[in-house]
PDB file of C-alpha atoms in Angstrom:
ATOM      1  CA  MET A1185       0.061  -0.280   0.044  1.00 40.00           C
ATOM      2  CA  SER A1186       0.934   3.618  -0.493  1.00 43.00           C
ATOM      3  CA  THR A1187       1.573   6.507   1.286  1.00 52.00           C
ATOM      4  CA  THR A1188       0.806  10.297  -0.572  1.00 59.00           C
ATOM      5  CA  VAL A1189       3.584  12.594   1.175  1.00 67.00           C
ATOM      6  CA  THR A1190       1.448  16.958   1.080  1.00 74.00           C
ATOM      7  CA  ALA A1191       4.622  19.448   1.205  1.00 78.00           C
ATOM      8  CA  LEU A1192       4.160  22.032   2.809  1.00 84.00           C
ATOM      9  CA  THR A1193       2.931  24.424   0.972  1.00 80.00           C
ATOM     10  CA  LYS A1194       2.481  27.421   3.278  1.00 90.00           C
ATOM     11  CA  ALA A1195       3.774  28.581   7.034  1.00 95.00           C
ATOM     12  CA  VAL A1196       2.923  26.292  10.223  1.00 97.00           C
ATOM     13  CA  THR A1197       1.885  29.113  12.301  1.00 97.00           C
ATOM     14  CA  ILE A1198       1.022  28.315  16.309  1.00 98.00           C
ATOM     15  CA  HIS A1199      -2.768  29.088  13.820  1.00 97.00           C
ATOM     16  CA  THR A1200      -1.797  25.509  12.318  1.00 97.00           C
ATOM     17  CA  LEU A1201      -1.271  24.544  15.233  1.00 98.00           C
ATOM     18  CA  ARG A1202      -4.070  24.948  17.007  1.00 98.00           C
ATOM     19  CA  GLN A1203      -6.342  24.564  14.409  1.00 97.00           C
ATOM     20  CA  HIS A1204      -4.498  21.094  15.495  1.00 97.00           C
ATOM     21  CA  GLN A1205      -5.902  20.762  18.331  1.00 96.00           C
ATOM     22  CA  ALA A1206      -8.596  21.204  17.055  1.00 96.00           C
ATOM     23  CA  ASP A1207      -9.881  19.153  14.419  1.00 97.00           C
ATOM     24  CA  ASN A1208      -7.379  16.532  17.871  1.00 96.00           C
ATOM     25  CA  GLU A1209      -5.231  15.772  14.086  1.00 97.00           C
ATOM     26  CA  LYS A1210      -1.229  14.932  15.161  1.00 97.00           C
ATOM     27  CA  THR A1211       1.300  17.044  13.824  1.00 97.00           C
ATOM     28  CA  ALA A1212       4.285  15.627  11.984  1.00 96.00           C
ATOM     29  CA  CYS A1213       7.815  17.067  14.212  1.00 98.00           C
ATOM     30  CA  VAL A1214      11.660  16.196  13.912  1.00 98.00           C
ATOM     31  CA  ALA A1215      14.570  17.244  15.040  1.00 98.00           C
ATOM     32  CA  LEU A1216      17.503  17.641  12.666  1.00 98.00           C
ATOM     33  CA  TYR A1217      20.025  20.387  12.238  1.00 98.00           C
ATOM     34  CA  ASP A1218      20.982  21.235   8.735  1.00 98.00           C
ATOM     35  CA  ALA A1219      19.495  22.048   5.748  1.00 98.00           C
ATOM     36  CA  ALA A1220      19.316  19.283   3.553  1.00 97.00           C
ATOM     37  CA  MET A1221      17.341  17.381   5.790  1.00 97.00           C
ATOM     38  CA  ALA A1222      15.415  20.438   6.723  1.00 97.00           C
ATOM     39  CA  THR A1223      14.295  20.680   3.704  1.00 96.00           C
ATOM     40  CA  LEU A1224      13.850  16.544   3.234  1.00 95.00           C
ATOM     41  CA  ALA A1225      11.569  16.826   6.091  1.00 95.00           C
ATOM     42  CA  GLN A1226       9.623  20.175   4.704  1.00 94.00           C
ATOM     43  CA  ASP A1227       8.626  18.203   1.256  1.00 94.00           C
ATOM     44  CA  ASN A1228       7.473  15.668   3.436  1.00 94.00           C
ATOM     45  CA  GLY A1229       5.252  17.662   5.448  1.00 95.00           C
ATOM     46  CA  VAL A1230       6.974  18.297   8.729  1.00 97.00           C
ATOM     47  CA  GLU A1231       5.433  21.051  10.830  1.00 97.00           C
ATOM     48  CA  LEU A1232       7.906  21.105  13.602  1.00 98.00           C
ATOM     49  CA  ILE A1233      11.375  20.812  13.558  1.00 98.00           C
ATOM     50  CA  ILE A1234      13.185  21.573  16.746  1.00 98.00           C
ATOM     51  CA  VAL A1235      16.932  22.472  16.030  1.00 98.00           C
ATOM     52  CA  GLY A1236      17.713  20.349  19.409  1.00 98.00           C
ATOM     53  CA  ASP A1237      21.329  20.200  22.156  1.00 98.00           C
ATOM     54  CA  SER A1238      21.187  16.387  21.003  1.00 95.00           C
ATOM     55  CA  LEU A1239      23.678  17.778  18.739  1.00 96.00           C
ATOM     56  CA  GLY A1240      26.411  17.342  21.323  1.00 96.00           C
ATOM     57  CA  MET A1241      25.709  13.698  20.071  1.00 92.00           C
ATOM     58  CA  THR A1242      24.430  12.629  16.955  1.00 92.00           C
ATOM     59  CA  VAL A1243      26.317  15.073  15.932  1.00 93.00           C
ATOM     60  CA  GLN A1244      29.611  16.167  17.792  1.00 95.00           C
ATOM     61  CA  GLY A1245      30.026  12.558  19.528  1.00 92.00           C
ATOM     62  CA  HIS A1246      29.627  14.287  23.037  1.00 94.00           C
ATOM     63  CA  HIS A1247      27.536  11.563  25.472  1.00 92.00           C
ATOM     64  CA  SER A1248      25.474  14.596  26.486  1.00 94.00           C
ATOM     65  CA  THR A1249      24.037  17.652  25.803  1.00 96.00           C
ATOM     66  CA  LEU A1250      25.704  19.811  28.344  1.00 97.00           C
ATOM     67  CA  PRO A1251      29.414  20.491  25.724  1.00 97.00           C
ATOM     68  CA  VAL A1252      26.613  22.046  23.034  1.00 98.00           C
ATOM     69  CA  THR A1253      27.117  26.756  22.424  1.00 98.00           C
ATOM     70  CA  ILE A1254      25.323  28.583  22.290  1.00 98.00           C
ATOM     71  CA  GLU A1255      27.530  29.261  19.212  1.00 98.00           C
ATOM     72  CA  HIS A1256      26.905  26.023  17.459  1.00 98.00           C
ATOM     73  CA  MET A1257      23.558  26.531  18.427  1.00 98.00           C
ATOM     74  CA  VAL A1258      22.678  29.972  16.025  1.00 98.00           C
ATOM     75  CA  TYR A1259      25.617  27.930  13.054  1.00 98.00           C
ATOM     76  CA  HIS A1260      22.883  25.493  12.905  1.00 98.00           C
ATOM     77  CA  THR A1261      19.836  26.821  13.062  1.00 98.00           C
ATOM     78  CA  ALA A1262      20.589  28.942  10.207  1.00 98.00           C
ATOM     79  CA  ALA A1263      21.367  26.425   8.543  1.00 98.00           C
ATOM     80  CA  VAL A1264      18.328  24.386   8.791  1.00 98.00           C
ATOM     81  CA  SER A1265      16.218  27.941   8.329  1.00 98.00           C
ATOM     82  CA  ARG A1266      18.515  28.025   4.424  1.00 98.00           C
ATOM     83  CA  GLY A1267      16.510  24.437   3.916  1.00 97.00           C
ATOM     84  CA  ASN A1268      13.265  25.463   5.113  1.00 96.00           C
ATOM     85  CA  ASN A1269      10.368  27.751   3.916  1.00 94.00           C
ATOM     86  CA  HIS A1270       7.418  26.281   5.510  1.00 95.00           C
ATOM     87  CA  SER A1271       8.068  24.155   8.626  1.00 97.00           C
ATOM     88  CA  MET A1272       7.949  25.676  12.049  1.00 98.00           C
ATOM     89  CA  ILE A1273      11.970  25.982  13.661  1.00 98.00           C
ATOM     90  CA  ILE A1274      12.155  26.117  17.413  1.00 98.00           C
ATOM     91  CA  ALA A1275      15.650  25.944  17.968  1.00 98.00           C
ATOM     92  CA  ASP A1276      16.922  25.041  21.987  1.00 98.00           C
ATOM     93  CA  LEU A1277      18.681  27.341  24.134  1.00 98.00           C
ATOM     94  CA  PRO A1278      22.142  24.780  25.238  1.00 98.00           C
ATOM     95  CA  PHE A1279      22.947  24.464  28.999  1.00 98.00           C
ATOM     96  CA  MET A1280      23.727  27.705  30.766  1.00 97.00           C
ATOM     97  CA  SER A1281      22.291  29.863  28.188  1.00 98.00           C
ATOM     98  CA  TYR A1282      19.348  32.015  30.273  1.00 98.00           C
ATOM     99  CA  SER A1283      20.759  30.606  33.715  1.00 97.00           C
ATOM    100  CA  ARG A1284      19.782  34.451  34.601  1.00 97.00           C
ATOM    101  CA  PRO A1285      16.844  36.603  31.904  1.00 97.00           C
ATOM    102  CA  GLU A1286      18.745  38.572  30.378  1.00 97.00           C
ATOM    103  CA  GLN A1287      21.215  36.444  29.363  1.00 98.00           C
ATOM    104  CA  ALA A1288      17.934  34.571  28.170  1.00 98.00           C
ATOM    105  CA  MET A1289      16.889  37.539  25.809  1.00 98.00           C
ATOM    106  CA  ASP A1290      20.770  38.165  25.139  1.00 98.00           C
ATOM    107  CA  ASN A1291      20.695  34.010  23.229  1.00 98.00           C
ATOM    108  CA  ALA A1292      17.760  33.868  22.568  1.00 98.00           C
ATOM    109  CA  ALA A1293      17.667  37.020  19.980  1.00 98.00           C
ATOM    110  CA  LEU A1294      20.792  35.061  18.241  1.00 98.00           C
ATOM    111  CA  LEU A1295      19.055  32.061  17.644  1.00 98.00           C
ATOM    112  CA  MET A1296      15.687  33.814  16.771  1.00 98.00           C
ATOM    113  CA  GLN A1297      17.938  36.652  14.182  1.00 98.00           C
ATOM    114  CA  ALA A1298      19.837  33.046  12.911  1.00 98.00           C
ATOM    115  CA  GLY A1299      15.619  31.541  11.581  1.00 98.00           C
ATOM    116  CA  ALA A1300      14.131  30.364  14.910  1.00 98.00           C
ATOM    117  CA  HIS A1301      10.348  30.481  15.071  1.00 98.00           C
ATOM    118  CA  ARG A1302      10.351  30.216  19.105  1.00 98.00           C
ATOM    119  CA  VAL A1303      13.284  29.301  21.519  1.00 98.00           C
ATOM    120  CA  LYS A1304      13.145  26.060  23.873  1.00 98.00           C
ATOM    121  CA  LEU A1305      14.375  26.035  27.438  1.00 98.00           C
ATOM    122  CA  GLU A1306      14.446  23.120  30.001  1.00 98.00           C
ATOM    123  CA  GLY A1307      13.379  23.698  33.335  1.00 98.00           C
ATOM    124  CA  GLY A1308      10.170  24.765  35.879  1.00 98.00           C
ATOM    125  CA  HIS A1309       8.204  26.788  37.524  1.00 98.00           C
ATOM    126  CA  TYR A1310      11.081  28.865  38.541  1.00 97.00           C
ATOM    127  CA  LEU A1311      12.164  30.070  34.513  1.00 98.00           C
ATOM    128  CA  ALA A1312       8.694  31.943  34.883  1.00 98.00           C
ATOM    129  CA  LYS A1313      10.068  35.039  34.777  1.00 98.00           C
ATOM    130  CA  THR A1314      12.640  34.555  32.451  1.00 98.00           C
ATOM    131  CA  VAL A1315       9.342  33.086  29.977  1.00 98.00           C
ATOM    132  CA  LYS A1316       7.054  36.109  30.553  1.00 98.00           C
ATOM    133  CA  LYS A1317      10.392  38.202  29.298  1.00 98.00           C
ATOM    134  CA  LEU A1318      11.006  36.172  26.577  1.00 98.00           C
ATOM    135  CA  THR A1319       6.974  35.753  25.499  1.00 98.00           C
ATOM    136  CA  GLN A1320       7.551  40.146  26.198  1.00 97.00           C
ATOM    137  CA  ARG A1321       9.411  41.017  23.800  1.00 97.00           C
ATOM    138  CA  GLY A1322       8.489  38.872  20.956  1.00 97.00           C
ATOM    139  CA  ILE A1323      10.367  35.711  21.367  1.00 98.00           C
ATOM    140  CA  PRO A1324       8.003  32.448  21.542  1.00 98.00           C
ATOM    141  CA  VAL A1325       8.573  29.902  24.076  1.00 98.00           C
ATOM    142  CA  CYS A1326       8.171  25.905  24.098  1.00 98.00           C
ATOM    143  CA  ALA A1327       9.370  24.828  27.762  1.00 98.00           C
ATOM    144  CA  HIS A1328      10.174  21.156  27.672  1.00 98.00           C
ATOM    145  CA  LEU A1329       9.393  19.218  31.539  1.00 98.00           C
ATOM    146  CA  GLY A1330      10.481  15.693  32.439  1.00 97.00           C
ATOM    147  CA  LEU A1331      13.271  13.787  31.350  1.00 95.00           C
ATOM    148  CA  THR A1332      15.084  17.723  30.879  1.00 96.00           C
ATOM    149  CA  PRO A1333      18.835  16.176  28.558  1.00 93.00           C
ATOM    150  CA  GLN A1334      20.810  18.932  30.612  1.00 95.00           C
ATOM    151  CA  PHE A1335      19.769  17.771  34.068  1.00 95.00           C
ATOM    152  CA  ILE A1336      21.670  14.896  33.891  1.00 89.00           C
ATOM    153  CA  ASN A1337      23.854  14.362  36.063  1.00 90.00           C
ATOM    154  CA  THR A1338      21.323  15.962  38.569  1.00 88.00           C
ATOM    155  CA  PHE A1339      18.822  12.499  37.486  1.00 89.00           C
ATOM    156  CA  GLY A1340      21.894  10.092  37.592  1.00 86.00           C
ATOM    157  CA  GLY A1341      20.757   8.589  34.101  1.00 83.00           C
ATOM    158  CA  TYR A1342      18.083   9.330  31.368  1.00 84.00           C
ATOM    159  CA  ARG A1343      15.360   7.970  34.113  1.00 88.00           C
ATOM    160  CA  VAL A1344      12.016   8.441  33.275  1.00 91.00           C
ATOM    161  CA  GLN A1345      10.064  10.762  34.750  1.00 94.00           C
ATOM    162  CA  GLY A1346       7.527  11.799  36.703  1.00 95.00           C
ATOM    163  CA  ARG A1347       6.131   8.098  38.036  1.00 95.00           C
ATOM    164  CA  GLU A1348       6.155   9.067  41.681  1.00 96.00           C
ATOM    165  CA  ALA A1349       2.240  10.725  42.051  1.00 97.00           C
ATOM    166  CA  GLU A1350       5.055  13.566  44.004  1.00 97.00           C
ATOM    167  CA  GLN A1351       6.249  13.852  40.947  1.00 97.00           C
ATOM    168  CA  ALA A1352       4.148  14.160  38.992  1.00 98.00           C
ATOM    169  CA  GLN A1353       1.517  17.249  40.595  1.00 98.00           C
ATOM    170  CA  GLN A1354       5.193  18.909  40.254  1.00 98.00           C
ATOM    171  CA  ILE A1355       4.997  18.492  36.286  1.00 98.00           C
ATOM    172  CA  ILE A1356       1.614  19.419  35.970  1.00 98.00           C
ATOM    173  CA  HIS A1357       2.098  22.665  38.717  1.00 98.00           C
ATOM    174  CA  ASP A1358       5.423  23.769  36.512  1.00 98.00           C
ATOM    175  CA  ALA A1359       3.247  22.867  32.992  1.00 98.00           C
ATOM    176  CA  LYS A1360       0.585  25.352  34.086  1.00 98.00           C
ATOM    177  CA  THR A1361       3.317  28.259  35.841  1.00 98.00           C
ATOM    178  CA  LEU A1362       5.533  28.285  33.185  1.00 98.00           C
ATOM    179  CA  GLU A1363       1.757  28.482  30.595  1.00 98.00           C
ATOM    180  CA  ASP A1364       0.924  30.908  32.546  1.00 98.00           C
ATOM    181  CA  ALA A1365       3.316  33.353  32.304  1.00 98.00           C
ATOM    182  CA  GLY A1366       3.665  32.863  28.260  1.00 98.00           C
ATOM    183  CA  ALA A1367       4.608  29.442  26.338  1.00 98.00           C
ATOM    184  CA  ASP A1368       2.421  27.650  24.692  1.00 98.00           C
ATOM    185  CA  LEU A1369       4.244  24.521  23.550  1.00 98.00           C
ATOM    186  CA  VAL A1370       5.662  22.136  25.637  1.00 98.00           C
ATOM    187  CA  VAL A1371       7.728  18.821  25.342  1.00 98.00           C
ATOM    188  CA  LEU A1372       7.221  16.784  27.064  1.00 98.00           C
ATOM    189  CA  GLU A1373       9.968  14.306  27.789  1.00 97.00           C
ATOM    190  CA  CYS A1374       9.984  10.124  28.903  1.00 95.00           C
ATOM    191  CA  VAL A1375       6.741  10.327  31.235  1.00 97.00           C
ATOM    192  CA  PRO A1376       4.209   7.939  31.766  1.00 97.00           C
ATOM    193  CA  SER A1377       0.984   8.522  29.814  1.00 97.00           C
ATOM    194  CA  SER A1378      -1.365   8.967  31.690  1.00 98.00           C
ATOM    195  CA  LEU A1379       0.989  12.226  33.018  1.00 98.00           C
ATOM    196  CA  SER A1380       0.668  13.866  29.462  1.00 98.00           C
ATOM    197  CA  LYS A1381      -3.019  12.911  29.669  1.00 98.00           C
ATOM    198  CA  ALA A1382      -3.391  14.499  32.758  1.00 98.00           C
ATOM    199  CA  ILE A1383      -0.996  18.072  30.615  1.00 98.00           C
ATOM    200  CA  ILE A1384      -3.454  18.061  27.969  1.00 98.00           C
ATOM    201  CA  GLU A1385      -6.826  17.922  30.011  1.00 98.00           C
ATOM    202  CA  GLN A1386      -5.374  20.995  32.774  1.00 98.00           C
ATOM    203  CA  THR A1387      -3.570  23.678  30.482  1.00 98.00           C
ATOM    204  CA  ASN A1388      -4.088  24.625  26.912  1.00 98.00           C
ATOM    205  CA  LEU A1389      -0.335  23.824  25.735  1.00 98.00           C
ATOM    206  CA  PHE A1390       0.203  22.232  22.941  1.00 98.00           C
ATOM    207  CA  THR A1391       2.248  19.131  23.157  1.00 98.00           C
ATOM    208  CA  ILE A1392       4.856  17.423  22.054  1.00 98.00           C
ATOM    209  CA  GLY A1393       5.639  13.833  23.066  1.00 98.00           C
ATOM    210  CA  ILE A1394       8.666  11.725  22.879  1.00 95.00           C
ATOM    211  CA  GLY A1395       9.025   8.878  24.826  1.00 93.00           C
ATOM    212  CA  ALA A1396       5.500  10.102  26.728  1.00 96.00           C
ATOM    213  CA  GLY A1397       2.748   8.350  24.911  1.00 96.00           C
ATOM    214  CA  PRO A1398      -0.199   8.729  22.542  1.00 96.00           C
ATOM    215  CA  ASP A1399      -2.144  11.197  23.594  1.00 97.00           C
ATOM    216  CA  THR A1400       0.278  14.625  22.829  1.00 98.00           C
ATOM    217  CA  ASP A1401      -1.214  16.107  20.024  1.00 98.00           C
ATOM    218  CA  SER A1402       2.430  16.327  18.206  1.00 98.00           C
ATOM    219  CA  GLN A1403       5.561  12.980  18.605  1.00 96.00           C
ATOM    220  CA  VAL A1404       9.253  14.433  17.857  1.00 96.00           C
ATOM    221  CA  LEU A1405      11.890  11.928  17.327  1.00 94.00           C
ATOM    222  CA  VAL A1406      15.611  13.146  16.078  1.00 94.00           C
ATOM    223  CA  ILE A1407      16.533  12.070  12.344  1.00 94.00           C
ATOM    224  CA  ASN A1408      19.366  10.324  13.409  1.00 89.00           C
ATOM    225  CA  ASP A1409      16.928   8.404  15.482  1.00 86.00           C
ATOM    226  CA  MET A1410      14.626   7.529  13.109  1.00 88.00           C
ATOM    227  CA  ILE A1411      16.966   6.495   9.549  1.00 85.00           C
ATOM    228  CA  GLY A1412      19.360   4.566  12.326  1.00 83.00           C
ATOM    229  CA  THR A1413      22.009   5.622  12.309  1.00 80.00           C
ATOM    230  CA  SER A1414      22.567   6.633  16.263  1.00 73.00           C
ATOM    231  CA  PRO A1415      24.512   3.754  18.365  1.00 69.00           C
ATOM    232  CA  ARG A1416      21.893   3.577  21.066  1.00 70.00           C
ATOM    233  CA  PRO A1417      18.277   5.007  19.131  1.00 71.00           C
ATOM    234  CA  PRO A1418      15.645   5.083  22.552  1.00 70.00           C
ATOM    235  CA  LYS A1419      13.680   2.093  23.279  1.00 70.00           C
ATOM    236  CA  PHE A1420      10.322   4.310  22.031  1.00 67.00           C
ATOM    237  CA  SER A1421      11.923   5.346  18.732  1.00 69.00           C
TER     238      SER A1421
END
C-alpha cells in the first residue's frame, strides 16, 4: 500500500497548531540539524522542526548535551533555516545559556535572528520570569518538562520522570506555571502517558511528546534515530 506525502505549501504558525488541536489532528515533528534534512522534512510534510542541543550527541559525538554552546546552536539553526521555507523551527537554548533572564533574552535573540521561530528551554516553574520576559519581547517559548537532558547529572541517568505521585504533581504545576508565564508549547520527554494526559486536560499547551505516550498533539523523533544511524537509539524510537 502506498502513502501519499504532501509537501508544505505555506508557513506553519501557532494558528496552524491550534487548528490541528481543534480538529484532533496530529502534527509531525522531527529534530534535525542541517539544511538538506530540513528541506527533506519540509517536502515530506513535517510541520515542526526542532534544532535540538541533542546535536551534541548525534553530530558532535559527546555523551551528553552539556558541551553544546550557543554558537553551535546559532550555526545549526541558520543551516536549518536556509533549507526550510514553511516548517516551524524551534531552537534549543543550550546548557547554562539562560541562567538569568537578561542572558536568556540575548541568546534567544541570536537564535531568532538565525532563523528560529521560537526557542525551547528546559526546566520548571522557576523559569516563569524568564519565559514572561521572552514572550513579552516577541520571542515565543516552548517549555521542556519531564526528562530534561541538561539535568542528566542531577537525575543520575536517562530515566523516566513523573512516576511517583509527588513528582508528577510537580511537573503538572510546572506546566501550568510556564503556561501562565506565556509558553504555548511544551515538550514532554520520558514521562508516563497518564501524566501527559493530565497536562493535556489541565492546560491549553500544545504538547509534543517523546517517549510520553500516544495522546500528545505531536510526536518528535531525532532524525538520526529515525533513519538508524544512532548507535544506541531510545526504545521509543
